[in-house]
Amino acid sequence: MSRELKFMQEAIELGRKGMLNNEGGPFGCVIVKGDEIVGRGWNKVLSANDPTAHAEVSAIRDACKNLGTFQLDECEIYTSCEPCPMCMGAIYWARPKKVYYANTRIDAANIGFDDSMIYEELTASLEERKIKMNHLGREEAIKVFEEWKNKNDKTRY
């Protein structure tokens, strides 16, 4: 078995265990640096009462804690399913070098995890979105942005 398949099997098994423990859907993820797993996650939406507790987000949080960093440079993500839009955002923020996935988003939709509405919403204009977006309080909020812009000791990310 190849190195990549070994790590993918671990991600798949985490998804199975979480599902069988009724913690959430059948999704698992591992994050690898070099040849070492540095982060593990599985879907915990039900057990944590947290809609953001997807496998990839959980694994990113675990890996960042274990590595003591907010970036996953030189890491690979192995996930049992193509990441949803939320997880893709988290993955891009974490900046790994590569992502491997097993099942597709169509496979996920076929078992009741259909993200197509979110993909459509992301390309819709603000006026056309199902959840109304209201612009409010910019006059005060922009002042904090200016403070950040002028802050001398900030860490860029």
PDB file of N, CA, C and O in Angstrom, residues 17 28 35 38 55 73 92-93 95 139 149:
ATOM      1  N   LYS A  17     -15.464   5.565  12.554  1.00  0.00           N
ATOM      2  CA  LYS A  17     -15.588   5.529  14.021  1.00  0.00           C
ATOM      3  C   LYS A  17     -16.514   6.628  14.532  1.00  0.00           C
ATOM      4  O   LYS A  17     -17.355   6.378  15.389  1.00  0.00           O
ATOM      5  N   GLY A  28     -13.929  11.759   7.828  1.00  0.00           N
ATOM      6  CA  GLY A  28     -12.707  11.770   8.619  1.00  0.00           C
ATOM      7  C   GLY A  28     -11.587  12.453   7.873  1.00  0.00           C
ATOM      8  O   GLY A  28     -11.619  12.573   6.648  1.00  0.00           O
ATOM      9  N   ASP A  35       6.209  12.331   7.192  1.00  0.00           N
ATOM     10  CA  ASP A  35       5.553  11.025   7.250  1.00  0.00           C
ATOM     11  C   ASP A  35       4.811  10.826   8.558  1.00  0.00           C
ATOM     12  O   ASP A  35       4.523   9.693   8.941  1.00  0.00           O
ATOM     13  N   VAL A  38      -0.016  14.702  12.103  1.00  0.00           N
ATOM     14  CA  VAL A  38       0.072  15.771  13.101  1.00  0.00           C
ATOM     15  C   VAL A  38      -1.300  16.271  13.532  1.00  0.00           C
ATOM     16  O   VAL A  38      -1.402  17.039  14.495  1.00  0.00           O
ATOM     17  N   ALA A  55     -14.933  17.346   9.751  1.00  0.00           N
ATOM     18  CA  ALA A  55     -13.681  16.594   9.896  1.00  0.00           C
ATOM     19  C   ALA A  55     -12.457  17.460   9.592  1.00  0.00           C
ATOM     20  O   ALA A  55     -11.485  17.464  10.351  1.00  0.00           O
ATOM     21  N   ASP A  73       1.985  24.913   6.625  1.00  0.00           N
ATOM     22  CA  ASP A  73       3.002  24.843   5.572  1.00  0.00           C
ATOM     23  C   ASP A  73       3.592  23.440   5.521  1.00  0.00           C
ATOM     24  O   ASP A  73       3.809  22.818   6.557  1.00  0.00           O
ATOM     25  N   TYR A  92      -7.858  26.722   2.686  1.00  0.00           N
ATOM     26  CA  TYR A  92      -7.090  27.793   2.053  1.00  0.00           C
ATOM     27  C   TYR A  92      -6.447  28.712   3.095  1.00  0.00           C
ATOM     28  O   TYR A  92      -5.316  29.161   2.922  1.00  0.00           O
ATOM     29  N   TRP A  93      -7.155  28.991   4.196  1.00  0.00           N
ATOM     30  CA  TRP A  93      -6.562  29.815   5.251  1.00  0.00           C
ATOM     31  C   TRP A  93      -5.378  29.103   5.899  1.00  0.00           C
ATOM     32  O   TRP A  93      -4.393  29.734   6.277  1.00  0.00           O
ATOM     33  N   ARG A  95      -3.362  26.931   4.465  1.00  0.00           N
ATOM     34  CA  ARG A  95      -2.294  26.880   3.470  1.00  0.00           C
ATOM     35  C   ARG A  95      -1.460  25.584   3.439  1.00  0.00           C
ATOM     36  O   ARG A  95      -0.222  25.638   3.427  1.00  0.00           O
ATOM     37  N   GLU A 139     -19.147  52.765   9.735  1.00  0.00           N
ATOM     38  CA  GLU A 139     -18.478  53.980  10.218  1.00  0.00           C
ATOM     39  C   GLU A 139     -17.591  53.689  11.431  1.00  0.00           C
ATOM     40  O   GLU A 139     -16.484  54.218  11.543  1.00  0.00           O
ATOM     41  N   LYS A 149      -4.323  48.465  10.189  1.00  0.00           N
ATOM     42  CA  LYS A 149      -3.443  48.878   9.091  1.00  0.00           C
ATOM     43  C   LYS A 149      -2.207  49.597   9.632  1.00  0.00           C
ATOM     44  O   LYS A 149      -1.102  49.416   9.118  1.00  0.00           O
TER      45      LYS A 149
END
